[in-house]
Each structure stands twice: as structure tokens, then as C-alpha cells.
PDB file of C-alpha atoms in Angstrom:
ATOM      1  CA  MET A 267    -163.989-138.603 -15.830  1.00 31.00           C
ATOM      2  CA  THR A 268    -167.552-140.314 -16.747  1.00 34.00           C
ATOM      3  CA  ILE A 269    -170.656-138.720 -16.840  1.00 34.00           C
ATOM      4  CA  LYS A 270    -171.656-140.807 -13.261  1.00 42.00           C
ATOM      5  CA  SER A 271    -168.680-139.584 -11.841  1.00 36.00           C
ATOM      6  CA  LEU A 272    -169.558-136.230 -12.486  1.00 35.00           C
ATOM      7  CA  LEU A 273    -172.925-136.224 -11.162  1.00 39.00           C
ATOM      8  CA  SER A 274    -171.520-137.570  -8.090  1.00 42.00           C
ATOM      9  CA  LEU A 275    -169.426-134.691  -7.337  1.00 40.00           C
ATOM     10  CA  ILE A 276    -172.597-132.240  -8.557  1.00 44.00           C
ATOM     11  CA  ALA A 277    -174.101-134.365  -5.503  1.00 45.00           C
ATOM     12  CA  ALA A 278    -171.560-134.112  -3.202  1.00 51.00           C
ATOM     13  CA  THR A 279    -171.278-130.581  -3.887  1.00 41.00           C
ATOM     14  CA  LEU A 280    -174.731-129.584  -3.117  1.00 45.00           C
ATOM     15  CA  VAL A 281    -175.983-132.389  -0.505  1.00 36.00           C
ATOM     16  CA  TYR A 282    -172.780-131.882   1.679  1.00 37.00           C
ATOM     17  CA  GLY A 283    -172.517-128.163   1.616  1.00 36.00           C
ATOM     18  CA  GLY A 284    -175.807-127.786   2.392  1.00 34.00           C
ATOM     19  CA  CYS A 285    -175.629-130.185   5.575  1.00 34.00           C
ATOM     20  CA  VAL A 286    -172.742-128.163   6.649  1.00 35.00           C
ATOM     21  CA  PHE A 287    -174.989-124.611   6.633  1.00 37.00           C
ATOM     22  CA  VAL A 288    -177.518-126.760   8.721  1.00 36.00           C
ATOM     23  CA  GLU A 289    -175.070-127.999  11.037  1.00 37.00           C
ATOM     24  CA  ALA A 290    -173.615-124.319  11.392  1.00 34.00           C
ATOM     25  CA  ARG A 291    -176.926-123.180  12.702  1.00 38.00           C
ATOM     26  CA  GLN A 292    -177.744-126.083  14.897  1.00 39.00           C
ATOM     27  CA  ALA A 293    -174.148-125.142  16.620  1.00 38.00           C
ATOM     28  CA  LYS A 294    -174.911-121.542  17.475  1.00 42.00           C
ATOM     29  CA  PRO A 295    -174.943-121.866  21.239  1.00 44.00           C
ATOM     30  CA  THR A 296    -178.422-120.274  22.723  1.00 42.00           C
ATOM     31  CA  THR A 297    -179.291-118.564  25.533  1.00 47.00           C
ATOM     32  CA  ALA A 298    -182.046-117.980  28.227  1.00 47.00           C
ATOM     33  CA  VAL A 299    -182.800-114.661  26.450  1.00 49.00           C
ATOM     34  CA  VAL A 300    -183.651-116.298  22.930  1.00 48.00           C
ATOM     35  CA  LYS A 301    -185.559-119.213  24.035  1.00 49.00           C
ATOM     36  CA  PRO A 302    -189.011-117.446  24.560  1.00 44.00           C
ATOM     37  CA  LYS A 303    -188.453-117.068  20.590  1.00 47.00           C
ATOM     38  CA  VAL A 304    -187.884-120.523  20.055  1.00 43.00           C
ATOM     39  CA  SER A 305    -191.361-121.457  19.350  1.00 46.00           C
ATOM     40  CA  GLN A 306    -191.491-118.451  17.158  1.00 48.00           C
ATOM     41  CA  PRO A 307    -188.589-118.288  14.793  1.00 51.00           C
ATOM     42  CA  VAL A 308    -188.283-115.232  12.384  1.00 56.00           C
ATOM     43  CA  GLN A 309    -190.052-115.308   9.424  1.00 66.00           C
ATOM     44  CA  PRO A 310    -188.103-115.071   6.582  1.00 74.00           C
ATOM     45  CA  GLN A 311    -189.392-112.358   3.786  1.00 88.00           C
ATOM     46  CA  TRP A 312    -189.776-114.775   0.545  1.00 94.00           C
ATOM     47  CA  LYS A 313    -189.206-112.849  -2.784  1.00 95.00           C
ATOM     48  CA  LEU A 314    -188.923-113.992  -6.482  1.00 96.00           C
ATOM     49  CA  PHE A 315    -185.306-114.876  -7.501  1.00 96.00           C
ATOM     50  CA  ASN A 316    -184.400-114.630 -11.041  1.00 95.00           C
ATOM     51  CA  ALA A 317    -181.231-116.213 -12.144  1.00 94.00           C
ATOM     52  CA  PRO A 318    -178.533-113.883 -13.082  1.00 92.00           C
ATOM     53  CA  ASP A 319    -178.675-115.216 -16.732  1.00 89.00           C
ATOM     54  CA  GLY A 320    -182.946-115.335 -16.666  1.00 92.00           C
ATOM     55  CA  CYS A 321    -182.495-119.122 -16.982  1.00 92.00           C
ATOM     56  CA  PHE A 322    -185.146-119.938 -13.858  1.00 95.00           C
ATOM     57  CA  SER A 323    -187.008-118.025 -11.340  1.00 96.00           C
ATOM     58  CA  ILE A 324    -188.183-119.431  -7.950  1.00 97.00           C
ATOM     59  CA  LEU A 325    -189.200-117.811  -4.563  1.00 97.00           C
ATOM     60  CA  MET A 326    -186.507-117.591  -1.835  1.00 96.00           C
ATOM     61  CA  PRO A 327    -186.370-116.669   1.598  1.00 95.00           C
ATOM     62  CA  GLY A 328    -184.069-113.883   0.803  1.00 91.00           C
ATOM     63  CA  SER A 329    -181.352-113.012  -1.514  1.00 92.00           C
ATOM     64  CA  PRO A 330    -179.177-116.425  -2.145  1.00 94.00           C
ATOM     65  CA  ASN A 331    -175.663-116.819  -2.140  1.00 92.00           C
ATOM     66  CA  ARG A 332    -173.992-117.362  -5.385  1.00 93.00           C
ATOM     67  CA  ASN A 333    -170.855-120.264  -5.501  1.00 90.00           C
ATOM     68  CA  THR A 334    -169.451-121.241  -9.314  1.00 88.00           C
ATOM     69  CA  GLU A 335    -167.538-124.038  -9.151  1.00 83.00           C
ATOM     70  CA  TYR A 336    -165.495-125.546 -12.489  1.00 81.00           C
ATOM     71  CA  GLN A 337    -164.955-129.432 -13.409  1.00 72.00           C
ATOM     72  CA  LYS A 338    -162.786-130.436 -15.628  1.00 70.00           C
ATOM     73  CA  THR A 339    -164.477-133.642 -17.462  1.00 64.00           C
ATOM     74  CA  TYR A 340    -163.796-135.749 -20.807  1.00 60.00           C
ATOM     75  CA  MET A 341    -166.584-133.621 -21.982  1.00 62.00           C
ATOM     76  CA  GLY A 342    -164.837-130.312 -21.527  1.00 67.00           C
ATOM     77  CA  GLU A 343    -164.734-127.657 -18.485  1.00 75.00           C
ATOM     78  CA  ILE A 344    -168.234-127.980 -16.759  1.00 77.00           C
ATOM     79  CA  THR A 345    -169.696-125.010 -14.614  1.00 84.00           C
ATOM     80  CA  LEU A 346    -171.502-125.629 -11.673  1.00 86.00           C
ATOM     81  CA  GLU A 347    -173.779-122.323 -10.484  1.00 92.00           C
ATOM     82  CA  ILE A 348    -175.145-123.011  -6.905  1.00 92.00           C
ATOM     83  CA  PHE A 349    -177.531-120.544  -5.229  1.00 95.00           C
ATOM     84  CA  VAL A 350    -178.199-121.192  -1.794  1.00 93.00           C
ATOM     85  CA  ALA A 351    -180.566-119.252   0.954  1.00 93.00           C
ATOM     86  CA  GLN A 352    -180.981-120.219   4.983  1.00 90.00           C
ATOM     87  CA  PRO A 353    -183.551-118.126   6.913  1.00 91.00           C
ATOM     88  CA  PRO A 354    -182.219-117.290  10.014  1.00 87.00           C
ATOM     89  CA  LYS A 355    -182.965-119.606  13.147  1.00 84.00           C
ATOM     90  CA  GLN A 356    -184.109-122.264  11.094  1.00 87.00           C
ATOM     91  CA  GLN A 357    -182.517-125.543  10.223  1.00 89.00           C
ATOM     92  CA  VAL A 358    -182.909-125.389   6.603  1.00 92.00           C
ATOM     93  CA  ALA A 359    -181.196-124.859   3.452  1.00 92.00           C
ATOM     94  CA  TYR A 360    -182.665-123.852   0.190  1.00 95.00           C
ATOM     95  CA  VAL A 361    -180.464-124.789  -2.934  1.00 94.00           C
ATOM     96  CA  VAL A 362    -180.728-124.285  -6.240  1.00 95.00           C
ATOM     97  CA  ALA A 363    -178.014-125.506  -8.806  1.00 92.00           C
ATOM     98  CA  TYR A 364    -177.448-126.433 -12.552  1.00 92.00           C
ATOM     99  CA  ASN A 365    -174.933-127.312 -15.056  1.00 87.00           C
ATOM    100  CA  ASP A 366    -174.908-127.037 -18.607  1.00 83.00           C
ATOM    101  CA  PHE A 367    -173.856-130.139 -20.629  1.00 77.00           C
ATOM    102  CA  PRO A 368    -171.913-130.214 -24.274  1.00 72.00           C
ATOM    103  CA  TYR A 369    -174.369-130.048 -27.233  1.00 64.00           C
ATOM    104  CA  SER A 370    -173.117-133.295 -28.437  1.00 57.00           C
ATOM    105  CA  TYR A 371    -173.681-134.788 -25.271  1.00 60.00           C
ATOM    106  CA  GLY A 372    -176.956-133.796 -24.709  1.00 53.00           C
ATOM    107  CA  GLN A 373    -177.882-135.273 -28.182  1.00 57.00           C
ATOM    108  CA  ILE A 374    -177.375-138.751 -27.706  1.00 55.00           C
ATOM    109  CA  THR A 375    -178.555-138.586 -23.885  1.00 69.00           C
ATOM    110  CA  ASP A 376    -181.486-139.941 -22.784  1.00 85.00           C
ATOM    111  CA  PRO A 377    -182.679-137.502 -20.366  1.00 88.00           C
ATOM    112  CA  GLN A 378    -184.344-140.025 -17.961  1.00 90.00           C
ATOM    113  CA  ALA A 379    -180.966-141.660 -17.663  1.00 88.00           C
ATOM    114  CA  VAL A 380    -179.311-138.349 -16.918  1.00 87.00           C
ATOM    115  CA  LEU A 381    -182.153-138.084 -14.113  1.00 92.00           C
ATOM    116  CA  ASN A 382    -181.608-141.774 -13.269  1.00 91.00           C
ATOM    117  CA  ASN A 383    -177.745-141.148 -12.342  1.00 86.00           C
ATOM    118  CA  ALA A 384    -178.272-138.049 -10.338  1.00 86.00           C
ATOM    119  CA  ARG A 385    -180.723-139.795  -8.233  1.00 91.00           C
ATOM    120  CA  ASP A 386    -177.884-142.788  -7.944  1.00 91.00           C
ATOM    121  CA  MET A 387    -174.945-140.699  -7.356  1.00 83.00           C
ATOM    122  CA  ALA A 388    -176.784-138.253  -4.608  1.00 86.00           C
ATOM    123  CA  LEU A 389    -177.850-141.653  -2.301  1.00 90.00           C
ATOM    124  CA  LYS A 390    -174.362-142.986  -2.877  1.00 88.00           C
ATOM    125  CA  THR A 391    -172.324-139.970  -2.111  1.00 83.00           C
ATOM    126  CA  THR A 392    -174.096-138.926   0.918  1.00 85.00           C
ATOM    127  CA  LYS A 393    -174.756-142.440   2.332  1.00 88.00           C
ATOM    128  CA  SER A 394    -178.627-141.797   2.535  1.00 93.00           C
ATOM    129  CA  ASN A 395    -181.678-144.052   2.095  1.00 96.00           C
ATOM    130  CA  LEU A 396    -184.454-143.387  -0.675  1.00 97.00           C
ATOM    131  CA  ILE A 397    -187.681-142.449   1.413  1.00 96.00           C
ATOM    132  CA  SER A 398    -189.565-141.933  -2.268  1.00 97.00           C
ATOM    133  CA  GLN A 399    -189.477-141.089  -5.887  1.00 97.00           C
ATOM    134  CA  ARG A 400    -191.587-139.958  -8.728  1.00 97.00           C
ATOM    135  CA  ASN A 401    -191.653-139.008 -12.539  1.00 97.00           C
ATOM    136  CA  ILE A 402    -192.625-135.167 -12.719  1.00 97.00           C
ATOM    137  CA  ARG A 403    -192.510-132.449 -15.345  1.00 95.00           C
ATOM    138  CA  SER A 404    -191.229-128.649 -14.844  1.00 93.00           C
ATOM    139  CA  SER A 405    -194.020-125.835 -15.427  1.00 90.00           C
ATOM    140  CA  ASN A 406    -193.277-125.697 -19.044  1.00 89.00           C
ATOM    141  CA  ASN A 407    -193.091-129.729 -19.557  1.00 91.00           C
ATOM    142  CA  HIS A 408    -189.156-130.301 -19.138  1.00 93.00           C
ATOM    143  CA  PRO A 409    -188.929-134.008 -17.903  1.00 94.00           C
ATOM    144  CA  GLY A 410    -188.025-134.318 -14.205  1.00 96.00           C
ATOM    145  CA  LYS A 411    -187.997-136.856 -10.951  1.00 97.00           C
ATOM    146  CA  GLU A 412    -188.329-135.723  -7.260  1.00 98.00           C
ATOM    147  CA  ILE A 413    -186.606-137.754  -4.913  1.00 97.00           C
ATOM    148  CA  GLU A 414    -186.750-137.443  -0.983  1.00 97.00           C
ATOM    149  CA  TYR A 415    -183.684-139.073   0.838  1.00 96.00           C
ATOM    150  CA  ILE A 416    -182.589-139.418   4.004  1.00 95.00           C
ATOM    151  CA  ASN A 417    -178.866-139.640   5.177  1.00 91.00           C
ATOM    152  CA  SER A 418    -177.483-141.318   8.416  1.00 87.00           C
ATOM    153  CA  GLY A 419    -177.322-138.032  10.276  1.00 88.00           C
ATOM    154  CA  GLY A 420    -181.062-137.585   9.943  1.00 90.00           C
ATOM    155  CA  LYS A 421    -180.984-134.882   7.289  1.00 91.00           C
ATOM    156  CA  ILE A 422    -183.808-135.024   5.048  1.00 95.00           C
ATOM    157  CA  THR A 423    -183.567-133.891   1.480  1.00 94.00           C
ATOM    158  CA  ARG A 424    -186.040-133.260  -0.936  1.00 96.00           C
ATOM    159  CA  ASN A 425    -184.506-132.767  -4.531  1.00 96.00           C
ATOM    160  CA  ARG A 426    -186.421-132.104  -7.814  1.00 97.00           C
ATOM    161  CA  MET A 427    -184.184-132.444 -10.702  1.00 96.00           C
ATOM    162  CA  TYR A 428    -185.022-131.300 -14.455  1.00 95.00           C
ATOM    163  CA  VAL A 429    -183.311-131.984 -17.833  1.00 92.00           C
ATOM    164  CA  ALA A 430    -184.314-128.670 -19.957  1.00 88.00           C
ATOM    165  CA  GLU A 431    -182.400-126.798 -22.697  1.00 81.00           C
ATOM    166  CA  GLY A 432    -179.047-128.324 -21.855  1.00 82.00           C
ATOM    167  CA  ARG A 433    -178.724-128.014 -18.167  1.00 87.00           C
ATOM    168  CA  LEU A 434    -179.716-130.310 -14.991  1.00 90.00           C
ATOM    169  CA  TYR A 435    -181.335-128.394 -12.478  1.00 94.00           C
ATOM    170  CA  GLN A 436    -181.663-129.386  -9.162  1.00 94.00           C
ATOM    171  CA  VAL A 437    -183.841-127.541  -6.819  1.00 96.00           C
ATOM    172  CA  MET A 438    -183.072-128.911  -3.324  1.00 95.00           C
ATOM    173  CA  ALA A 439    -184.689-128.561   0.579  1.00 95.00           C
ATOM    174  CA  ILE A 440    -182.354-129.848   2.828  1.00 93.00           C
ATOM    175  CA  THR A 441    -183.556-129.939   6.610  1.00 93.00           C
ATOM    176  CA  THR A 442    -183.941-131.757   9.988  1.00 92.00           C
ATOM    177  CA  LYS A 443    -187.306-134.332  10.515  1.00 89.00           C
ATOM    178  CA  LYS A 444    -188.542-132.004  13.070  1.00 89.00           C
ATOM    179  CA  GLN A 445    -188.007-128.737  10.796  1.00 90.00           C
ATOM    180  CA  GLN A 446    -189.629-131.026   8.154  1.00 90.00           C
ATOM    181  CA  LYS A 447    -192.638-131.203   9.524  1.00 89.00           C
ATOM    182  CA  THR A 448    -193.269-127.507  10.921  1.00 91.00           C
ATOM    183  CA  LEU A 449    -192.058-126.131   6.951  1.00 93.00           C
ATOM    184  CA  ALA A 450    -193.577-128.755   5.114  1.00 94.00           C
ATOM    185  CA  LYS A 451    -196.061-126.545   3.180  1.00 94.00           C
ATOM    186  CA  THR A 452    -193.207-124.062   2.747  1.00 95.00           C
ATOM    187  CA  ILE A 453    -191.145-126.375   1.299  1.00 96.00           C
ATOM    188  CA  THR A 454    -193.460-127.546  -1.183  1.00 96.00           C
ATOM    189  CA  GLY A 455    -194.335-123.927  -2.221  1.00 96.00           C
ATOM    190  CA  TYR A 456    -190.776-123.435  -2.914  1.00 97.00           C
ATOM    191  CA  LEU A 457    -190.315-126.215  -4.823  1.00 97.00           C
ATOM    192  CA  ASN A 458    -193.542-125.787  -7.047  1.00 97.00           C
ATOM    193  CA  SER A 459    -192.324-122.050  -7.642  1.00 97.00           C
ATOM    194  CA  PHE A 460    -189.442-123.173  -9.234  1.00 97.00           C
ATOM    195  CA  HIS A 461    -189.796-122.405 -13.585  1.00 95.00           C
ATOM    196  CA  VAL A 462    -187.759-122.350 -16.319  1.00 92.00           C
ATOM    197  CA  VAL A 463    -187.952-118.827 -17.887  1.00 81.00           C
ATOM    198  CA  LEU A 464    -185.403-118.842 -21.005  1.00 60.00           C
ATOM    199  CA  LYS A 465    -184.029-120.898 -23.712  1.00 62.00           C
ATOM    200  CA  LYS A 466    -180.767-120.006 -24.485  1.00 50.00           C
ATOM    201  CA  PRO A 467    -179.776-119.111 -27.991  1.00 47.00           C
ATOM    202  CA  GLY A 468    -177.864-121.994 -29.873  1.00 45.00           C
ATOM    203  CA  ASN A 469    -178.897-124.371 -26.844  1.00 46.00           C
ATOM    204  CA  PHE A 470    -180.638-127.619 -27.613  1.00 43.00           C
ATOM    205  CA  GLU A 471    -183.586-129.005 -25.794  1.00 46.00           C
ATOM    206  CA  PHE A 472    -183.704-132.776 -24.314  1.00 44.00           C
TER     207      PHE A 472
END
């Protein structure tokens, strides 16, 4: 498996998984009893979430669900960690995921090439159109890229990707056009709160 196909799998897992969660929220039937509350959705309790291994922290609307996947590649087995939180009665999914790269791969790979591949595969896999992109840096100066794109179903994704300490991090908010307008400030605050907090012993930096 090439690195491009690996990143394709990562993007597919994150985006399609997030879209399934959003659709599940939409599919719930409503009744006359709850209609008066639609304009006043339940506000989630945001709190600081620290990754189990201490590698990052971020504000999340409640405790996220964790999923671990393993992919066999020519570089060896790669572990993908995914954390997803969904506030009740809101058509939005907040996702943080990361995967480690082998030491030898990280030594010879330009971080911008990793970020560009991640962008291209996310767009290709989800059949999305790019709305905007910009190069960014994490709060402690790791290279990154922010992209925003929309798929054929109208789902909009804001994704901030970072290459830090041998890992590719993806911090995403997946929502609808309507919800994006009302949650714009919340989503920005969520993305801004991400912080790489730990350098793992024995790892390298890009």
C-alpha cells in the first residue's frame, strides 16, 4: 500500500464515519412536543479533553467516543486513533484523529508532502470540492494546513491537519450548511483549542 492509499483510508474513515453520524441525527423522527425546542437546541457542556497518551488536548462537547483501527502497509502496521463527539440535537460531528509514521519514513518525507497528500485524498475519497485552504502552524509551531470542502450531499468539513512528532493529526468539524452558519464561532473555537502537548520519548520531529 502506498502512502497516498494509506491517507485515502484515513480520510475515508474520518469523513464517511462523520457523515454517517450526522445523517443518523437527521434521521431521528421529530414530534410536535419537541418542535418548540428546535430553535433552542440543548447546549453541550464543553470541557478540556486530554488524549489517553497525553499527546494532545482539545475542548470537546462532552466525552468523545474512541475508536482504534489497524492498517497493514508496506511501512508496517499503522494504528489510527479516532475520537468523535456529537452534541445532542445538532447536526455536527467533532473529530480528532491521528496516526504514527515509522521513524524511517518521517526522516525522508517533507511534512508539506504529507499534508498535500492528505488534502488530495480527502477530496478524492469523499468526492468533495475544495472551498478554501491555507498553511497554518500549531500553537507550538508544528507545520499544518487548514482545508474546507463540501461534498455532493451538502456536508461541509473544516479540517486542520498537522504533522508533529512523527504523527499526522486531523482535527475536523463536519456539519450541514445550515448548522455551519449557527455554529461558526463554536467550530472556530474548537479548532483553535487543539494543542500538541507531549513529545513522545524516542520519536522524531518533522
